[in-house]
Amino acid sequence: MRDLLPAEVELRDQAASTILGVYRRHGFRRVETPAVESIALLTRSEGGENEKLVFKILKRGERLDLGRAAGVDDLVDLGLRFDLTVPLARYYAANHGQLPQPLKAVQIGPVWRAERPQKGRFRQFTQCDIDILGVASEVAEVDLIVATLEALLALGLEGPRVRINDRRILTAIARGCGFAEERHGQVFVTLDKLDKVGLAGVRAELAATGHDLQAVERLLGLLADFGGEGNGKVGLVRARLGSDLDAVVAEALDRIIDAVAQESGGRYAIAFDPSLVRGMGYYTGPIFEVAHGGYGSSIAGGGRYDRMIGKLLGRDVPATGFSIGFERIVDILKEREGLQPSGQERIALLVPDGGDLPEAVAAARRLREAGCIVSIEPRRRRLGRQLGELRQWGYTQFAVLDEGGDLELRPIAAGDPGGAGDAERSRDGGRRSEE
Amino acid sequence: MRDLLPAEVELRDQAASTILGVYRRHGFRRVETPAVESIALLTRSEGGENEKLVFKILKRGERLDLGRAAGVDDLVDLGLRFDLTVPLARYYAANHGQLPQPLKAVQIGPVWRAERPQKGRFRQFTQCDIDILGVASEVAEVDLIVATLEALLALGLEGPRVRINDRRILTAIARGCGFAEERHGQVFVTLDKLDKVGLAGVRAELAATGHDLQAVERLLGLLADFGGEGNGKVGLVRARLGSDLDAVVAEALDRIIDAVAQESGGRYAIAFDPSLVRGMGYYTGPIFEVAHGGYGSSIAGGGRYDRMIGKLLGRDVPATGFSIGFERIVDILKEREGLQPSGQERIALLVPDGGDLPEAVAAARRLREAGCIVSIEPRRRRLGRQLGELRQWGYTQFAVLDEGGDLELRPIAAGDPGGAGDAERSRDGGRRSEE
């Protein structure tokens, strides 16, 4: 886990505020769930691999009985959330009577995964999700996808590209090729690696794990026909799958692609990709991912999960969501823009030892009322060094009160900290090269 | 722990944004530390009672050896932070080379305490702290206090009242009265209850815990003379304590009170209170609390802790901080204003089954460009009921596309959901009384 320095927090705050602003204009409302959930919820196998990465919290007080604990399960009752989707399903099940119908939720907050530390991966990181609960039609997918693409564009990430598929198409493909029903999940896990290992790699892995070889060859044939990705191929998939695929599924997918493509005006792209899988087992319908520039991995992804809430609530509630990889976005913005101080005027009002504090406080207030950021700080003996440091932290001016109590405001010069004035500053300014 | 519904999140977001805006204008910059810290840091006795309330996180992988664990300490390596001060000290010790000097930090975020659930107390709650690290002079206290009072006023909490004292005055009082040096802490814990139990209660508790009875009577005499609180009494305390109190301490306190009182212009009050203790053992200098209206407990509090960072960094760094009780503030705002939807225009653009989705998306975009919040939602069969629900969630208008593709925008009437129109809506409107 890591500490965030002020400049990074400011960049993150700006990014979050931009994203939230776009989502709010699309009618999404922010909800918040606790960071901590019951361990039972977190390990009821909605989270796939992520469940193994839960930080588990020790029971407290009398409920903790070390002597009688047979294993970890007896020691823990809570855990840190590993995503925002499982907690949202629990939230909806617990609070649906007090929530708008449909619920268009936006969440931004930290999640935790006990992964081995590696470059660019953190054990606490921020996710930003939107979800629409209570809408079965593809209107929800179009809303999610357009809002997310607009948010990415508002961040300056130009030309995002959406790949879209439907879990039911994957199932129809697997069924049509003749894979055993109970091994479809395994086929999808391998297919998910197509980007990395290519057709030959997929063939090798499926063969090695003992799938029916005829089924494998049929799948490879289909994938070669589809040629990876491309608009307008829903019809081809439909023709090849015949009655294995419900016509309604393909029609809805066409409507999503059509609406997003028409709205794009060339600002983003959407394409059907029958090899898109996405890892989570809970998806039931359309699934989608966004790529940007040359980044290999996706910067956002989501899909429909119509049966997750039912397991908690007792009746199914249609649901679909889209998650922005906030940390990846911040990395892209950092590479692109660096961490610049914001453009606002920052003034340091310097008060000498025993100076007129009430007058300084009043002068600072007046400058703030005029729209400046003003920090009252003790004037150090080595003013030149102090000004150099202030400039480094984004201050553009400094102010002192003269003997009559009037405010003197001076620029902190970029080139020469001592340039503006008195002997002391000149002397300190001369020393700066040693520091 | 609790779920936050959209209206509450919006109120909290507005409050946080108001507070952060004021602090930013005072030159504070936001920093972020992880929610999880090492258990060693959290239990090194800077946190007083709060240390007993740490949520502890189980070790993972090979490091967890249930068979060999002799106790809880062998099972855990991390914990959830119980405040924002201890993590900030660790943050400063770890990152000071990359941080502005002085560091004027603002933090807002969740903390966790494993307390028994009770009304108004939550096991996850938000704190909002400002801290100034690196300034030994009272300029820092004045800055913290004025900024916090301005933040409270900006929230609409009028007439906040600050009580201020100095830990060194408490020590001088205890020493002057003749309490044994090693039992000062205990005396302060009892004195802290003065508000609740009165002078007689303090006398009884001190006598019962075996303190020197002459010392107890001297303390009671002093407290009676000071008369609780009141401006201008620093001089009296000084006269009574004589050489037990460093003159510099009283002078600095006078300067703080004077500067804050002069800046107030009657908008807030500050008074010296020699009986103010504040619980945390780490305070070393001025300590302060804010009361508002008739609320018995404080809504903000803080103080100087010049020796905490030294224990982590190896050299002392002067530090002082002020924490707003964010949850209490939100409670006050809720009681006062209720949870009102914001004033912004909210429009629901309703799309019928199989309707022209690309056209609807484009129309929604145009309305957003004109400054509205627009949510695309499927039109339900029972439109009257749908409009009633939309109104309940803050929507003021709804829109549909007519057969020519033109947008029709209509108000959602407050009185009669079916009033604006067609037979279907009238029918559903008539049914609403059953729902």
Coordinates of C-alpha atoms in Angstrom, one line a residue, chain A residues 18-431:
Chain A
T18 CA -14.3 15.0 -13.7
I19 CA -15.6 11.4 -13.9
L20 CA -18.2 12.0 -11.2
G21 CA -19.4 15.2 -12.9
V22 CA -20.1 13.3 -16.2
Y23 CA -21.8 10.4 -14.4
R24 CA -24.0 12.8 -12.4
R25 CA -25.1 14.6 -15.5
H26 CA -26.2 11.2 -16.8
G27 CA -28.4 10.7 -13.7
F28 CA -26.1 8.5 -11.6
R29 CA -26.1 9.1 -7.9
R30 CA -23.3 8.3 -5.5
V31 CA -23.8 5.6 -2.9
E32 CA -21.4 4.4 -0.3
T33 CA -20.9 1.0 1.3
P34 CA -18.5 0.2 4.2
A35 CA -15.0 -0.9 3.5
V36 CA -15.6 -4.0 5.7
E37 CA -18.1 -6.7 4.8
S38 CA -18.9 -10.0 6.4
I39 CA -16.5 -12.7 5.5
A40 CA -19.5 -14.9 4.5
L41 CA -20.5 -12.4 1.8
L42 CA -16.9 -12.0 0.5
T43 CA -16.3 -15.7 0.1
R44 CA -19.6 -16.9 -1.4
S45 CA -17.9 -17.3 -4.7
E46 CA -19.2 -14.3 -6.7
G47 CA -15.7 -12.9 -6.7
G48 CA -13.8 -15.6 -8.6
E49 CA -10.0 -15.5 -8.0
N50 CA -10.3 -12.3 -6.0
E51 CA -11.9 -14.2 -3.1
K52 CA -8.5 -15.8 -2.4
L53 CA -7.1 -12.3 -1.9
V54 CA -9.4 -11.1 0.8
F55 CA -7.8 -9.4 3.8
K56 CA -9.5 -11.1 6.7
I57 CA -10.2 -9.4 10.1
L58 CA -9.8 -11.2 13.4
K59 CA -12.8 -11.7 15.6
R60 CA -12.9 -9.5 18.7
G61 CA -13.7 -10.0 22.4
E62 CA -15.3 -13.2 23.5
R63 CA -16.0 -14.4 20.0
L64 CA -12.3 -15.0 19.5
D65 CA -11.4 -18.3 21.0
L66 CA -7.9 -19.2 20.0
G67 CA -7.8 -22.5 21.9
R68 CA -10.8 -23.9 20.1
A69 CA -10.1 -22.5 16.6
A70 CA -9.7 -25.4 14.2
G71 CA -8.8 -23.1 11.3
V72 CA -8.9 -19.6 9.9
D73 CA -12.7 -19.7 9.5
D74 CA -13.1 -19.9 13.2
L75 CA -10.9 -16.8 13.7
V76 CA -12.4 -14.3 11.3
D77 CA -15.8 -12.7 10.8
L78 CA -15.1 -9.7 8.6
G79 CA -13.0 -8.8 5.6
L80 CA -12.0 -5.9 3.4
R81 CA -14.0 -5.6 0.2
F82 CA -12.1 -6.8 -3.0
D83 CA -14.4 -5.0 -5.4
L84 CA -17.4 -2.6 -5.4
T85 CA -19.9 -5.0 -7.2
V86 CA -20.4 -7.6 -4.5
P87 CA -21.0 -5.0 -1.8
L88 CA -23.4 -3.1 -4.1
A89 CA -25.5 -6.3 -4.5
R90 CA -25.6 -6.6 -0.7
Y91 CA -26.4 -2.9 -0.4
Y92 CA -29.3 -3.2 -2.8
A93 CA -30.7 -6.3 -1.2
A94 CA -30.5 -4.6 2.2
N95 CA -31.9 -1.1 1.2
H96 CA -33.9 -1.5 -2.0
G97 CA -37.1 -0.2 -0.3
Q98 CA -35.4 3.2 0.2
L99 CA -33.6 3.4 -3.2
P100 CA -34.7 4.9 -6.5
Q101 CA -36.0 2.3 -9.0
P102 CA -34.1 1.8 -11.2
L103 CA -31.0 2.6 -9.1
K104 CA -28.3 4.3 -11.2
A105 CA -25.4 4.1 -8.8
V106 CA -21.9 5.6 -9.0
Q107 CA -19.3 4.4 -6.5
I108 CA -15.7 5.6 -6.1
G109 CA -13.6 4.2 -3.3
P110 CA -10.8 1.9 -2.2
V111 CA -10.8 -1.9 -2.5
W112 CA -8.1 -4.2 -1.1
R113 CA -6.5 -7.4 -2.5
A114 CA -3.7 -9.2 -0.8
E115 CA -1.6 -9.6 -3.9
R116 CA 2.1 -9.9 -4.0
P117 CA 3.5 -6.4 -4.4
Q118 CA 4.6 -5.7 -8.0
K119 CA 5.2 -2.7 -10.2
G120 CA 2.0 -0.8 -10.8
R121 CA -0.1 -3.1 -8.6
F122 CA -1.1 -2.0 -5.1
R123 CA -2.9 -3.8 -2.3
Q124 CA -5.2 -0.8 -1.8
F125 CA -6.4 0.8 -4.9
T126 CA -9.4 2.9 -6.1
Q127 CA -12.2 1.7 -8.3
C128 CA -14.9 3.8 -9.9
D129 CA -18.0 1.9 -10.9
I130 CA -21.4 2.7 -12.3
D131 CA -24.2 0.2 -12.1
I132 CA -27.8 0.2 -13.2
L133 CA -30.0 -2.1 -11.1
G134 CA -33.6 -2.8 -12.2
V135 CA -33.3 -2.4 -15.9
A136 CA -33.5 -5.5 -18.1
S137 CA -33.4 -3.7 -21.5
E138 CA -30.3 -2.7 -23.5
V139 CA -31.1 0.9 -22.7
A140 CA -29.0 0.3 -19.6
E141 CA -26.0 -0.9 -21.5
V142 CA -26.2 2.0 -23.9
D143 CA -26.4 4.4 -21.0
L144 CA -23.4 2.9 -19.2
I145 CA -21.3 2.7 -22.2
V146 CA -22.0 6.2 -23.5
A147 CA -21.6 7.8 -20.0
T148 CA -18.2 6.0 -19.5
L149 CA -16.9 7.0 -22.9
E150 CA -17.9 10.6 -22.2
A151 CA -16.1 10.4 -18.9
L152 CA -12.9 9.1 -20.5
L153 CA -13.1 11.8 -23.2
A154 CA -13.7 14.5 -20.5
L155 CA -10.4 13.3 -18.9
G156 CA -8.6 13.9 -22.2
L157 CA -8.3 10.2 -23.2
E158 CA -9.1 10.5 -26.8
G159 CA -10.4 7.7 -29.1
P160 CA -11.4 5.0 -26.6
R161 CA -12.4 1.7 -28.3
V162 CA -15.1 -0.6 -26.9
R163 CA -15.1 -4.3 -27.5
I164 CA -18.4 -6.0 -26.8
N165 CA -19.7 -9.5 -26.6
D166 CA -22.5 -11.4 -24.8
R167 CA -22.0 -14.3 -22.4
R168 CA -24.9 -16.1 -24.1
I169 CA -23.0 -15.9 -27.4
L170 CA -20.0 -17.5 -25.8
T171 CA -22.2 -20.2 -24.4
A172 CA -23.9 -20.7 -27.8
I173 CA -20.4 -20.9 -29.4
A174 CA -19.2 -23.5 -26.8
R175 CA -22.4 -25.5 -27.2
G176 CA -22.4 -25.3 -31.0
C177 CA -18.8 -26.5 -31.1
G178 CA -19.7 -29.5 -28.9
F179 CA -17.8 -28.7 -25.7
A180 CA -19.2 -30.5 -22.6
E181 CA -21.6 -28.1 -20.8
E182 CA -19.9 -28.4 -17.5
R183 CA -16.5 -27.4 -19.0
H184 CA -17.7 -24.2 -20.7
G185 CA -16.2 -22.1 -17.9
Q186 CA -12.8 -23.7 -18.5
V187 CA -13.1 -23.1 -22.3
F188 CA -13.8 -19.4 -21.7
V189 CA -10.8 -19.0 -19.4
T190 CA -8.5 -20.3 -22.2
L191 CA -10.3 -18.3 -24.8
D192 CA -9.7 -15.2 -22.7
K193 CA -6.0 -15.6 -23.4
L194 CA -6.5 -15.3 -27.2
D195 CA -5.0 -11.8 -27.2
K196 CA -1.8 -13.0 -25.6
V197 CA -1.3 -16.5 -27.0
G198 CA -3.0 -16.4 -30.4
L199 CA -5.1 -19.1 -32.1
A200 CA -2.3 -21.6 -31.9
G201 CA -1.9 -21.0 -28.1
V202 CA -5.6 -21.4 -27.5
R203 CA -5.6 -24.7 -29.5
A204 CA -2.7 -26.1 -27.6
E205 CA -4.1 -25.2 -24.2
L206 CA -7.6 -26.6 -24.9
A207 CA -6.0 -29.8 -26.3
A208 CA -3.7 -30.2 -23.3
T209 CA -6.6 -29.9 -20.8
G210 CA -8.4 -32.8 -22.5
H211 CA -11.2 -31.1 -24.4
D212 CA -12.9 -32.9 -27.3
L213 CA -10.5 -32.3 -30.2
Q214 CA -13.3 -31.9 -32.8
A215 CA -14.9 -29.2 -30.6
V216 CA -11.5 -27.5 -30.4
E217 CA -11.1 -27.5 -34.2
R218 CA -14.7 -26.2 -34.7
L219 CA -14.0 -23.3 -32.2
L220 CA -10.8 -22.4 -34.0
G221 CA -12.6 -22.4 -37.3
L222 CA -15.2 -20.1 -36.0
L223 CA -12.7 -17.7 -34.5
A224 CA -10.7 -17.6 -37.8
D225 CA -13.9 -16.8 -39.7
F226 CA -14.8 -14.0 -37.2
G227 CA -11.3 -12.6 -37.7
G228 CA -10.9 -11.3 -34.2
E229 CA -13.2 -8.3 -34.1
G230 CA -15.1 -5.9 -36.3
N231 CA -18.5 -4.2 -36.6
G232 CA -21.3 -5.9 -38.4
K233 CA -20.2 -9.4 -37.6
V234 CA -23.1 -10.1 -35.2
G235 CA -25.0 -11.2 -38.3
L236 CA -22.2 -13.7 -39.2
V237 CA -22.1 -15.2 -35.7
R238 CA -25.9 -15.4 -35.8
A239 CA -25.8 -17.2 -39.1
R240 CA -23.1 -19.7 -38.0
L241 CA -24.8 -20.4 -34.6
G242 CA -28.3 -20.8 -35.9
S243 CA -30.7 -22.1 -33.3
D244 CA -28.0 -22.4 -30.6
L245 CA -28.3 -18.6 -30.2
D246 CA -31.5 -16.8 -29.1
A247 CA -32.3 -14.2 -31.8
V248 CA -33.2 -11.7 -29.1
V249 CA -29.6 -11.7 -27.8
A250 CA -28.1 -10.8 -31.1
E251 CA -30.7 -8.1 -31.8
A252 CA -30.1 -6.4 -28.4
L253 CA -26.3 -6.5 -29.1
D254 CA -26.9 -4.9 -32.5
R255 CA -29.0 -2.2 -30.9
I256 CA -26.3 -1.4 -28.4
I257 CA -23.6 -1.3 -31.0
D258 CA -25.8 0.8 -33.3
A259 CA -26.7 3.4 -30.7
V260 CA -23.2 3.8 -29.4
A261 CA -21.7 4.0 -32.9
Q262 CA -24.2 6.6 -34.0
E263 CA -23.6 8.7 -30.9
S264 CA -19.9 8.5 -31.4
G265 CA -19.5 11.0 -34.2
G266 CA -16.0 9.5 -34.7
R267 CA -14.9 10.3 -31.1
Y268 CA -14.9 6.7 -30.0
A269 CA -15.4 3.2 -31.6
I270 CA -17.4 0.1 -30.7
A271 CA -16.9 -3.3 -32.2
F272 CA -18.3 -6.8 -31.6
D273 CA -15.6 -9.3 -30.5
P274 CA -16.9 -12.8 -30.1
S275 CA -13.7 -13.8 -28.3
L276 CA -14.1 -11.3 -25.5
V277 CA -14.7 -13.3 -22.3
R278 CA -13.9 -11.2 -19.1
G279 CA -13.0 -13.1 -16.1
M280 CA -15.9 -12.9 -13.6
G281 CA -18.2 -15.9 -13.5
Y282 CA -21.2 -13.9 -12.5
Y283 CA -21.8 -12.3 -15.9
T284 CA -25.1 -13.3 -17.7
G285 CA -25.4 -11.0 -20.8
P286 CA -23.6 -8.3 -22.6
I287 CA -19.9 -7.8 -21.5
F288 CA -17.7 -5.0 -22.6
E289 CA -14.2 -3.6 -22.3
V290 CA -12.5 -0.3 -23.3
A291 CA -9.0 0.0 -24.7
H292 CA -7.1 3.3 -25.1
G293 CA -4.0 4.1 -27.2
G294 CA -1.4 1.5 -27.1
Y295 CA -2.1 0.2 -23.6
G296 CA -2.4 -3.5 -23.9
S297 CA -4.8 -4.1 -21.0
S298 CA -8.3 -2.5 -20.8
I299 CA -8.9 0.8 -18.9
A300 CA -12.5 -0.1 -18.2
G301 CA -14.8 -3.1 -18.3
G302 CA -18.1 -4.4 -17.2
G303 CA -21.2 -6.4 -18.0
R304 CA -24.6 -7.7 -17.1
Y305 CA -25.0 -9.8 -14.0
D306 CA -28.8 -10.5 -13.7
R307 CA -28.5 -13.3 -11.1
M308 CA -26.2 -11.9 -8.4
I309 CA -28.7 -9.9 -6.4
G310 CA -31.2 -12.7 -6.5
K311 CA -28.9 -14.9 -4.4
L312 CA -29.0 -12.3 -1.6
L313 CA -32.6 -10.9 -2.1
G314 CA -34.5 -14.1 -3.1
R315 CA -35.7 -12.6 -6.3
D316 CA -33.6 -11.7 -9.4
V317 CA -33.0 -8.0 -10.2
P318 CA -31.6 -7.2 -13.6
A319 CA -28.2 -5.5 -13.2
T320 CA -25.4 -4.3 -15.3
G321 CA -22.2 -2.3 -14.5
F322 CA -19.1 -0.7 -15.8
S323 CA -15.9 -0.2 -13.9
I324 CA -13.2 2.3 -14.7
G325 CA -9.7 1.2 -13.8
F326 CA -9.0 4.4 -11.9
E327 CA -5.4 3.6 -11.1
R328 CA -4.6 3.0 -14.7
I329 CA -6.3 6.2 -15.7
V330 CA -4.2 8.1 -13.2
D331 CA -1.1 6.5 -14.5
I332 CA -1.9 7.6 -18.1
L333 CA -2.7 11.1 -16.9
K334 CA 0.6 11.2 -15.0
E335 CA 2.6 10.1 -17.9
R336 CA 0.9 12.6 -20.1
E337 CA 0.7 15.7 -18.0
G338 CA 3.1 15.1 -15.2
L339 CA 2.1 16.4 -11.8
Q340 CA 1.7 20.2 -12.3
P341 CA 0.5 22.5 -9.5
S342 CA -2.9 24.0 -10.4
G343 CA -3.1 27.4 -12.0
Q344 CA -4.6 29.1 -9.0
E345 CA -2.7 32.0 -7.4
R346 CA -0.9 30.9 -4.2
I347 CA 0.3 33.5 -1.7
A348 CA 2.4 32.9 1.4
L349 CA 1.8 35.6 4.0
L350 CA 5.0 35.6 6.1
V351 CA 4.7 36.7 9.8
P352 CA 8.0 37.4 11.6
D353 CA 8.5 36.3 15.3
G354 CA 6.3 38.5 17.5
G355 CA 4.7 40.1 14.4
D356 CA 1.2 41.5 14.4
L357 CA -0.8 38.3 14.1
P358 CA -4.3 39.8 14.2
E359 CA -3.4 42.1 11.3
A360 CA -1.8 39.3 9.4
V361 CA -4.9 37.1 9.8
A362 CA -7.2 39.9 8.6
A363 CA -4.9 40.6 5.6
A364 CA -5.0 36.9 4.6
R365 CA -8.8 36.9 4.8
R366 CA -9.0 39.9 2.5
L367 CA -6.7 38.2 -0.1
R368 CA -8.8 35.0 0.1
E369 CA -12.0 37.0 -0.4
A370 CA -10.3 38.2 -3.6
G371 CA -10.0 34.6 -4.8
C372 CA -6.4 33.6 -3.8
I373 CA -5.1 30.7 -1.8
V374 CA -3.3 32.3 1.1
S375 CA -1.1 30.4 3.7
I376 CA 0.0 32.2 6.8
E377 CA 3.5 31.0 7.7
P378 CA 6.2 32.1 10.1
R379 CA 8.9 34.1 8.3
R380 CA 12.2 32.2 8.6
R381 CA 15.5 33.8 9.2
R382 CA 16.8 32.6 5.8
L383 CA 14.1 34.2 3.7
G384 CA 15.8 33.4 0.4
R385 CA 15.8 29.7 1.1
Q386 CA 12.2 30.0 2.3
L387 CA 11.1 31.7 -0.9
G388 CA 12.9 29.0 -3.0
E389 CA 11.0 26.3 -1.2
L390 CA 7.7 28.2 -1.5
R391 CA 8.2 28.5 -5.2
Q392 CA 8.9 24.8 -5.4
W393 CA 5.5 24.1 -3.8
G394 CA 3.6 26.2 -6.2
Y395 CA 3.6 29.6 -4.4
T396 CA 3.7 32.5 -6.9
Q397 CA 3.7 35.5 -4.5
F398 CA 4.7 36.3 -0.9
A399 CA 3.3 39.0 1.3
V400 CA 4.6 40.8 4.4
L401 CA 3.1 43.5 6.5
D402 CA 5.2 46.7 6.6
E403 CA 5.7 48.7 9.8
G404 CA 2.6 50.8 9.1
G405 CA 0.5 47.5 9.0
D406 CA 0.1 47.8 5.2
L407 CA 0.4 44.7 3.0
E408 CA 3.3 44.4 0.6
L409 CA 2.7 41.7 -2.0
R410 CA 5.7 40.6 -4.2
P411 CA 6.1 37.9 -6.8
I412 CA 8.4 35.0 -6.0
A413 CA 10.6 35.3 -9.0
A414 CA 11.2 32.1 -11.0
G415 CA 14.9 32.7 -11.7
D416 CA 16.3 34.4 -8.6
P417 CA 14.8 34.0 -5.2
G418 CA 16.7 37.0 -3.9
G419 CA 16.1 39.2 -6.9
A420 CA 13.1 41.1 -5.4
G421 CA 14.8 42.8 -2.6
D422 CA 16.6 43.1 0.6
A423 CA 20.1 42.2 1.6
E424 CA 19.0 39.2 3.6
R425 CA 17.3 37.6 0.7
S426 CA 20.1 38.4 -1.7
R427 CA 22.5 36.7 0.7
D428 CA 20.4 33.6 1.1
G429 CA 19.6 33.6 -2.6
G430 CA 23.3 33.4 -3.2
R431 CA 23.6 30.3 -1.0

